[in-house]
XYZ file of C-alpha atoms in Angstrom:
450
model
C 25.740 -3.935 -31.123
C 23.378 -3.397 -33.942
C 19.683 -5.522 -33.468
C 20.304 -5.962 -29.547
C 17.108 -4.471 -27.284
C 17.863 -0.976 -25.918
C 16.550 2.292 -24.788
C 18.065 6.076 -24.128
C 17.009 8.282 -21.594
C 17.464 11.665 -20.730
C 16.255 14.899 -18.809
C 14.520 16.966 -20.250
C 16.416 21.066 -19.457
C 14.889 24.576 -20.097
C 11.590 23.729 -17.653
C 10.595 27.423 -15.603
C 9.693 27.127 -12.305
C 5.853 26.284 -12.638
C 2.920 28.709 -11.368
C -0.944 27.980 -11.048
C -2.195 28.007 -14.553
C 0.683 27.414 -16.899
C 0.363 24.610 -19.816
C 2.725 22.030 -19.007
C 2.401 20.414 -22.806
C 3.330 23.894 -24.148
C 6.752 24.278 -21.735
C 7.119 20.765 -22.524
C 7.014 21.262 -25.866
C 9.358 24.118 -25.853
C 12.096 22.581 -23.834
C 11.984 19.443 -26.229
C 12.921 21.956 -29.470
C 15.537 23.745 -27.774
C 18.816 24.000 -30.209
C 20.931 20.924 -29.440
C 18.043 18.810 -27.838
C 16.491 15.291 -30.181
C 13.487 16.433 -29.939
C 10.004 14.277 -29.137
C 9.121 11.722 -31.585
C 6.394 9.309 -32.165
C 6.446 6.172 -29.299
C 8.801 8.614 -26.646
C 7.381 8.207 -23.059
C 7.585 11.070 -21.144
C 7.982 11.331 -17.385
C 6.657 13.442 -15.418
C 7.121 14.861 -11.816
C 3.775 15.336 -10.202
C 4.974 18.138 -8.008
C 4.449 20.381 -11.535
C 1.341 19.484 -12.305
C 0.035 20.062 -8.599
C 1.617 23.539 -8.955
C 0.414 23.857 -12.402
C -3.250 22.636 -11.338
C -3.302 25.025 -8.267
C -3.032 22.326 -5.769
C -0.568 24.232 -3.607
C -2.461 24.955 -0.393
C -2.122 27.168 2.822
C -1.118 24.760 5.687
C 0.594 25.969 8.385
C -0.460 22.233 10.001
C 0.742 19.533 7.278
C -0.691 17.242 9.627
C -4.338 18.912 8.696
C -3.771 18.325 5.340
C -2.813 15.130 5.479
C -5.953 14.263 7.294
C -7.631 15.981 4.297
C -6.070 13.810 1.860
C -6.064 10.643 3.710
C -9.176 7.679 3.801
C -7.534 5.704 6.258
C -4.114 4.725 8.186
C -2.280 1.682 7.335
C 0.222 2.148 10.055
C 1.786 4.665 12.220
C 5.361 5.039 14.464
C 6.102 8.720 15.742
C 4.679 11.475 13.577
C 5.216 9.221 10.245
C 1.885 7.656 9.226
C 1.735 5.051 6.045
C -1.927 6.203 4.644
C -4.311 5.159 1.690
C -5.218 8.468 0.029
C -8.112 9.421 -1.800
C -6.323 8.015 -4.908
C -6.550 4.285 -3.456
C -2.360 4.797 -3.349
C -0.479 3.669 0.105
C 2.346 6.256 0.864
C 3.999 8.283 3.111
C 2.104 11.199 4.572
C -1.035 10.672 2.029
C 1.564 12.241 -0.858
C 1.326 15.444 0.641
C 4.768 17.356 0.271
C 6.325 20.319 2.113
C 9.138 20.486 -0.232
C 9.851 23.047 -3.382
C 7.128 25.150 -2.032
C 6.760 28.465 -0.264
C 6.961 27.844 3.907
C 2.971 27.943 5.321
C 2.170 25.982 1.941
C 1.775 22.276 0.768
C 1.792 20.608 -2.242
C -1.199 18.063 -2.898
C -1.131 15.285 -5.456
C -2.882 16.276 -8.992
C -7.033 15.915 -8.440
C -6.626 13.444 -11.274
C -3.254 11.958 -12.224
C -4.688 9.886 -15.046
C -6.334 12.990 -16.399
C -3.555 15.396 -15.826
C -1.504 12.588 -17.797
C -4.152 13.265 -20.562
C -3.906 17.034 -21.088
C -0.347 16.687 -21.572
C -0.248 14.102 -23.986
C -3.271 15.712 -26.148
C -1.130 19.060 -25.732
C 1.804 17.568 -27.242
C 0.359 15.923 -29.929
C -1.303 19.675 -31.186
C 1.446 21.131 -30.700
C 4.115 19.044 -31.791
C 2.321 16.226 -33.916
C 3.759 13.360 -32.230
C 2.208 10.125 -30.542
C 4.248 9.979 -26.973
C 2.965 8.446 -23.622
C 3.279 9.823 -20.512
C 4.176 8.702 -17.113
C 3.153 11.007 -13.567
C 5.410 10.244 -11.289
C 5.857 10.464 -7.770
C 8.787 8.822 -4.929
C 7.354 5.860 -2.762
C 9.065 3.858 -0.466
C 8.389 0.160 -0.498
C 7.379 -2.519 2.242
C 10.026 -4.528 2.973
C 12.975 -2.594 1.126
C 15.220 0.477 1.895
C 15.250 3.494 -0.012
C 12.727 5.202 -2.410
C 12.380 5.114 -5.602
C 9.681 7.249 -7.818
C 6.164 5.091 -9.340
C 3.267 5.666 -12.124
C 0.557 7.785 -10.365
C -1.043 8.574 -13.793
C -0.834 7.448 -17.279
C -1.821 8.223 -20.291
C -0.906 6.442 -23.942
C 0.841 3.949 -21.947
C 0.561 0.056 -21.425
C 1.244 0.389 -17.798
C 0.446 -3.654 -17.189
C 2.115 -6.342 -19.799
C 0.358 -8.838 -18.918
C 2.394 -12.486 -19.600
C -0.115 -14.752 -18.103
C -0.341 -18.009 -20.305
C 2.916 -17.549 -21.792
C 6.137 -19.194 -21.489
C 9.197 -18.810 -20.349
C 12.645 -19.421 -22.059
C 12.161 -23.467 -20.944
C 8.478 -23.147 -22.234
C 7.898 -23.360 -17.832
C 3.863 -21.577 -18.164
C 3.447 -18.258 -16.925
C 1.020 -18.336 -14.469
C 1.319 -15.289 -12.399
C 3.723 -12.827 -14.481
C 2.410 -9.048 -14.768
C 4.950 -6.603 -15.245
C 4.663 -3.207 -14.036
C 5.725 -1.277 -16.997
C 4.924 2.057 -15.889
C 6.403 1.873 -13.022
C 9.651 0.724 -14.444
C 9.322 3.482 -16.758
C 9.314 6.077 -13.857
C 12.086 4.554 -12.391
C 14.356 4.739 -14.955
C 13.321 8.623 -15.640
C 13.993 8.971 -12.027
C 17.809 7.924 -12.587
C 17.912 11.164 -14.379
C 15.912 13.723 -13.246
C 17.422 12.440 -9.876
C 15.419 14.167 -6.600
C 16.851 17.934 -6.450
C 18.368 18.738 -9.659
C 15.624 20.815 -10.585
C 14.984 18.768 -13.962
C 11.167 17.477 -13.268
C 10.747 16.273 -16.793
C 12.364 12.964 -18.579
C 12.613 11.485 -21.713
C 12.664 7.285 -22.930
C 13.476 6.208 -26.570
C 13.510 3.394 -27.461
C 10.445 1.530 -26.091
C 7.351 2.503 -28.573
C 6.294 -0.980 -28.114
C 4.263 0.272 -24.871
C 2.793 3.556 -26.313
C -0.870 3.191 -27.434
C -1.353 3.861 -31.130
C -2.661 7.755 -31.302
C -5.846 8.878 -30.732
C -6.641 10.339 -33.855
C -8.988 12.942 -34.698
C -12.449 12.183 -33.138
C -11.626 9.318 -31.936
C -11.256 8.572 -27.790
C -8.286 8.752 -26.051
C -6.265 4.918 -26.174
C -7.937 4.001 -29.367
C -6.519 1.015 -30.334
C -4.791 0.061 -27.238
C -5.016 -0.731 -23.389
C -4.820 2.921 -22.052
C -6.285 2.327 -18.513
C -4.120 4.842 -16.729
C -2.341 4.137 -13.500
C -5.099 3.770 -11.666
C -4.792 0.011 -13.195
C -1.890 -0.379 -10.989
C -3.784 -0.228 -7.748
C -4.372 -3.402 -6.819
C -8.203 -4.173 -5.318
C -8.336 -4.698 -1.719
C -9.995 -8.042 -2.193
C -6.843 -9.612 -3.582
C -3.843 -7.341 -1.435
C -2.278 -9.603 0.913
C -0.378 -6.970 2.165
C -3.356 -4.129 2.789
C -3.132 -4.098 6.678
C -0.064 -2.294 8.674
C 0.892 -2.976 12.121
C -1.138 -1.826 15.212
C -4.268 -0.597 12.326
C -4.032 -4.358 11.273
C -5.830 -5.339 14.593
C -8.317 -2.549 14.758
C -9.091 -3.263 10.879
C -9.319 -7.019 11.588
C -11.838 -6.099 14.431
C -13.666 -3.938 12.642
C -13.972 -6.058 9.578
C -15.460 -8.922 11.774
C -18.857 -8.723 10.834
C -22.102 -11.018 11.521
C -23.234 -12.196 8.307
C -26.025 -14.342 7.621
C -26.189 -14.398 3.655
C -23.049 -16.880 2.083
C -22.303 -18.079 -1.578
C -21.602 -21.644 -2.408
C -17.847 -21.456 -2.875
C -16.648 -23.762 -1.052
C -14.473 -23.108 2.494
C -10.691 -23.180 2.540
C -10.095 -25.855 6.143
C -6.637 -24.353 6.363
C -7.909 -20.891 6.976
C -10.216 -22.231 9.644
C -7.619 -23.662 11.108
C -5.029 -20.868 10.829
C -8.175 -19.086 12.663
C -8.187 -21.830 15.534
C -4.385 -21.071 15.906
C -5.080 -17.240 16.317
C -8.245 -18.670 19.133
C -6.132 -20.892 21.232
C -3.818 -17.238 21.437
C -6.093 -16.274 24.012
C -5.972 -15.574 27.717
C -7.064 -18.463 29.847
C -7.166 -19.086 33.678
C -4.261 -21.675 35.112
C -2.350 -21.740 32.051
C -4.906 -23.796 30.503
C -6.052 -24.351 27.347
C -10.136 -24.521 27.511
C -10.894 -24.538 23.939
C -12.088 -27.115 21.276
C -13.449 -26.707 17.890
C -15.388 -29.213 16.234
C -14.790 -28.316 12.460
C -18.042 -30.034 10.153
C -16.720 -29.972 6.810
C -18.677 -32.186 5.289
C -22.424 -31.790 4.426
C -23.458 -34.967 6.145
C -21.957 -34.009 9.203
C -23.454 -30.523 9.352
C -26.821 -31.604 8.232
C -27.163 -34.531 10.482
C -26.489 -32.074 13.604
C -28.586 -29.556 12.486
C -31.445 -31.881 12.003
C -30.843 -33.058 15.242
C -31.292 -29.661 16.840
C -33.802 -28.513 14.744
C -36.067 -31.545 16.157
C -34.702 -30.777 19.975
C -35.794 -27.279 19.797
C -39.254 -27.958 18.142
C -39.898 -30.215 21.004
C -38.856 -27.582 23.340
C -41.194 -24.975 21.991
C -44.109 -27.265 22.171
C -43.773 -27.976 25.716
C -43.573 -24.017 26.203
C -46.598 -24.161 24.737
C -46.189 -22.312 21.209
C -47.866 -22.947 18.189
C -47.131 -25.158 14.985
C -47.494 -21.944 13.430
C -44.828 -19.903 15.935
C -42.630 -22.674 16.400
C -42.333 -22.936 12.067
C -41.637 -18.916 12.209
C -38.769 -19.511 15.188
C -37.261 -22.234 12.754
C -37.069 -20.279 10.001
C -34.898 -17.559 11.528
C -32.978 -20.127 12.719
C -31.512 -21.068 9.336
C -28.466 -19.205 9.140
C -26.330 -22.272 10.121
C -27.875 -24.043 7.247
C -27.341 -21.497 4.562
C -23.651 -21.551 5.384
C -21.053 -23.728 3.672
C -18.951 -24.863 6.417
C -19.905 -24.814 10.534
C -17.352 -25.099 13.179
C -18.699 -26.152 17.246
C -16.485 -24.261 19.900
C -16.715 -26.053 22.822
C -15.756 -25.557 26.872
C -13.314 -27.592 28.465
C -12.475 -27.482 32.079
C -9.354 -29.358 32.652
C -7.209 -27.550 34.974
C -9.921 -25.868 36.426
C -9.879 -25.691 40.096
C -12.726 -27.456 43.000
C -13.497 -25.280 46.042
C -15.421 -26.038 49.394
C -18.249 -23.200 48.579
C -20.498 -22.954 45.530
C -19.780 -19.353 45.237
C -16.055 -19.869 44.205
C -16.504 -22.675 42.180
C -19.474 -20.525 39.750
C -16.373 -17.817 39.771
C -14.134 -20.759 38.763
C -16.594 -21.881 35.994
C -17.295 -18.260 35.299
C -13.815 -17.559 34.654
C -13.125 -20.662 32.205
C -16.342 -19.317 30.276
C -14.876 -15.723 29.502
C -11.530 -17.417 28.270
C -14.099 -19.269 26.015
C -15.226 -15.998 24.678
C -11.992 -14.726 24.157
C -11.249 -17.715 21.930
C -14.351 -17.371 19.776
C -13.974 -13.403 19.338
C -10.066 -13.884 18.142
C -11.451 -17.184 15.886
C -14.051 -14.654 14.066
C -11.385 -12.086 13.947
C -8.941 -14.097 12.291
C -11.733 -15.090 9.901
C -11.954 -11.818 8.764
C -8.383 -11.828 8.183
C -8.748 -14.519 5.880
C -12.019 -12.843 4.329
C -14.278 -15.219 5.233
C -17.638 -14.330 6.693
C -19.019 -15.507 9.929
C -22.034 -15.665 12.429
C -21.863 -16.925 16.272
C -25.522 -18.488 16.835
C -25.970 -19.824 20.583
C -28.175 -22.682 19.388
C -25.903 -25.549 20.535
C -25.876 -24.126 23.756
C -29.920 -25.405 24.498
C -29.388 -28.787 23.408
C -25.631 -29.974 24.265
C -26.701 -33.360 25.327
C -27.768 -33.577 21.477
C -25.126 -31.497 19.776
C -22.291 -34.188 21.732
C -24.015 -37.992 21.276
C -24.605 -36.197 17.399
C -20.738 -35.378 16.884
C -19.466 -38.187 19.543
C -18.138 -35.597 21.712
C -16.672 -36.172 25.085
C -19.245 -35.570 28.354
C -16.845 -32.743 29.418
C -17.326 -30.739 26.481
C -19.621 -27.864 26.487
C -20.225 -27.000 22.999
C -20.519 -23.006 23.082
C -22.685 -22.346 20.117
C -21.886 -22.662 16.725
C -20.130 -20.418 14.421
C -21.414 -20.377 10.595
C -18.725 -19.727 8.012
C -18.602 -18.885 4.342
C -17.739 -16.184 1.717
C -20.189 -13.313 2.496
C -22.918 -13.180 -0.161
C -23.773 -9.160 -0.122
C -21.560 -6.555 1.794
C -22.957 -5.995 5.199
C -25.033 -2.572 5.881
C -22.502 -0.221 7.382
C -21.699 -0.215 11.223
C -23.446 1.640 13.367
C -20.999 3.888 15.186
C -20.618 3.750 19.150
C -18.829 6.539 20.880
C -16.431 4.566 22.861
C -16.714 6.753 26.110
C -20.176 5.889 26.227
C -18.719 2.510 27.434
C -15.927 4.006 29.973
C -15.916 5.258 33.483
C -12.591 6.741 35.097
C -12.208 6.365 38.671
């Protein structure tokens, strides 16, 4: 089977039991030249079990509550069900219990991830080529499970001397089809198939790949920086940005995160608005509670610049004539306009407007304001879970009451029907700058218990 693409793997045996301190290149290294072992050789990946390195690197902790630590370790929680939490850790990786591990290690203790996976990945390939003389790339590994699939299987955490993205964008495939979207996570293959080996409690935390020197960097060289002459980013290449993970939100945190990233903003770019998000965010309003079992929302969607400019023109003349029968001056009335630009400085504008079919007539006044009242909040709740969804689709958004003071105008501008109450106007658009931080509210300032 001479000439046909292949690779050999195999544990590495003859690794102590690691302590705080010890040189994992140098027990490497003397495992690898054990009588009746191959050896390392130039282009061998080497992977390597992070629960070593963590011992190695001290990062075995006193924790009689793992839950503590995990708090420690963790920047936020992508979901939750019992005791189990799904967490981004200080790494930027999503995992089980922020990667914090009660296993192989003395009861009251923990085992934390390597400080620096990447850089422990470094040492250890630096080590072994001092020691040895050989070019290898190594792989930190550590057991995830997936989204969507049973079982776990172990990932790159850090990297070093590895290509741990081959990037096949703008190839082809076998029927010359382009390859648009193709980025293969090498790495993480690599630590899968060293997992198939050192296999989860066989006490062998260290494998071997030949075969494969096509992904190892070209050696550093003396002087020279580590990944000379090739892509060494380390794993942390593999985390994918938060801007462009579909998948960054878990279940029950998915709504508080939504909420919380619903934001006023007031600064936009120029890209232009995606309508289908806008209206996958009408489908998440018209979700929300209303009185009768009916539906009292409308949303007037002004994609085009005409249309939005034409409207705003109109109510930028409405309110100037307001103002000067209040009595302000040219000079106050230009200031007031001014701040009132928002809706102009945002690509796309959408009219949410009050209906009241279904709604019911009463003898007194006093019911029928409750009635009115009570179609108004439903409005509400159909503009907050519009800007919500919004959010979930990244897009920016501000809820200015303008059309509220001039409906007459807003509906003979847009041809609405009398019966609709257009309920401000919601600005929409790719946030220009990231909003200042949130002021925090302590939300039992806001409840009383009877």
């Amino acid at each position: 089977m001479t000439g046909l693409p292949a690779y050999r793997v195999w544990a590495l045996p003859g690794i102590p039991e690691v302590r705080t301190g010890d040189d994992i290149a140098k027990l490497i290294a003397s495992a690898a030249t054990a009588d009746g072992l191959p050896g390392l050789a130039d282009g061998d990946v080497l992977m390597v079990t992070s629960k070593i390195l963590s011992k190695a690197e001290g990062r075995v902790v006193q924790a009689d509550d793992r839950e503590a630590a995990i708090d420690a370790e963790a920047v936020r929680v992508v979901a939750r069900r019992g005791p189990l939490r799904i967490v981004e850790n200080r790494l930027g990786l999503i995992m089980a219990a922020a990667g914090v591990d009660a296993s192989n290690t003395p009861a009251g203790t923990v085992l934390l991830l390597p400080e620096d996976p990447d850089a422990s990945a470094r040492r250890i390939r630096t080590g072994l080529r001092d020691t040895l003389g050989v070019n290898v790339g190594v792989v930190v590994t550590d057991t995830f499970g997936r989204p969507w699939r049973s079982g776990l299987t172990d990932v790159a955490i850090g990297a070093a001397g590895v290509r741990v993205l081959d990037d096949l964008r703008g190839g082809t495939d076998a029927h010359g089809n382009p390859l648009s979207a193709t980025v293969v996570a090498t790495a993480d293959e690599l630590a899968a198939a060293g997992d198939l080996v050192k296999g989860k409690a066989a006490g062998l935390p260290v494998a071997v790949v030949r075969g494969l020197s096509h992904v190892v960097v070209p050696d550093v060289g003396a002087g020279a920086g580590d990944g000379a002459g090739g892509a060494d980013e380390g794993a942390r290449a593999l985390v994918r940005d938060a801007a462009d993970d579909m998948f960054r939100l878990g279940t029950s945190e998915a709504v508080r995160e939504a909420v919380t990233l619903r934001r006023t903003v007031r600064e936009f770019t120029d890209d232009p608005v995606d309508g289908g998000a806008v209206r996958r965010a009408v489908a998440a309003a018209v979700t929300a509670p209303a009185p009768h079992h009916t539906t009292p929302w409308r949303f007037v969607l002004l994609e085009s610049a005409e249309s939005r400019v034409r409207l705003l023109d109109a109510m930028r003349d409405a309110w100037i004539a307001d103002l000067r029968g209040d009595g302000f001056t040219e000079e106050n009335i230009a200031r007031r306009v001014r701040r009132g630009d928002v809706l102009r400085k945002a690509p796309y504008l959408v009219v949410p407007c009050l209906v009241m079919d279904g709604s019911h007539t009463y003898p007194d006044a006093r019911r029928n304001a409750s009635e009115r009242e009570m179609f108004v909040v439903a409005a509400g709740a159909g503009v907050q879970n519009f800007l919500v969804a919004l959010a979930g689709e990244r897009l920016g958004s501000a809820w200015v009451s303008s059309t509220m003071f001039c409906r007459d105008v807003v509906r003979e501008v847009l041809g609405l029907p009398a019966d609709w109450d257009p309920m401000g106007a919601v600005a929409v658009g790719r946030p220009a700058v990231a909003p200042p931080a949130r002021v925090a509210r302590d939300a039992a300032a806001f409840v009383t218990v009877r």
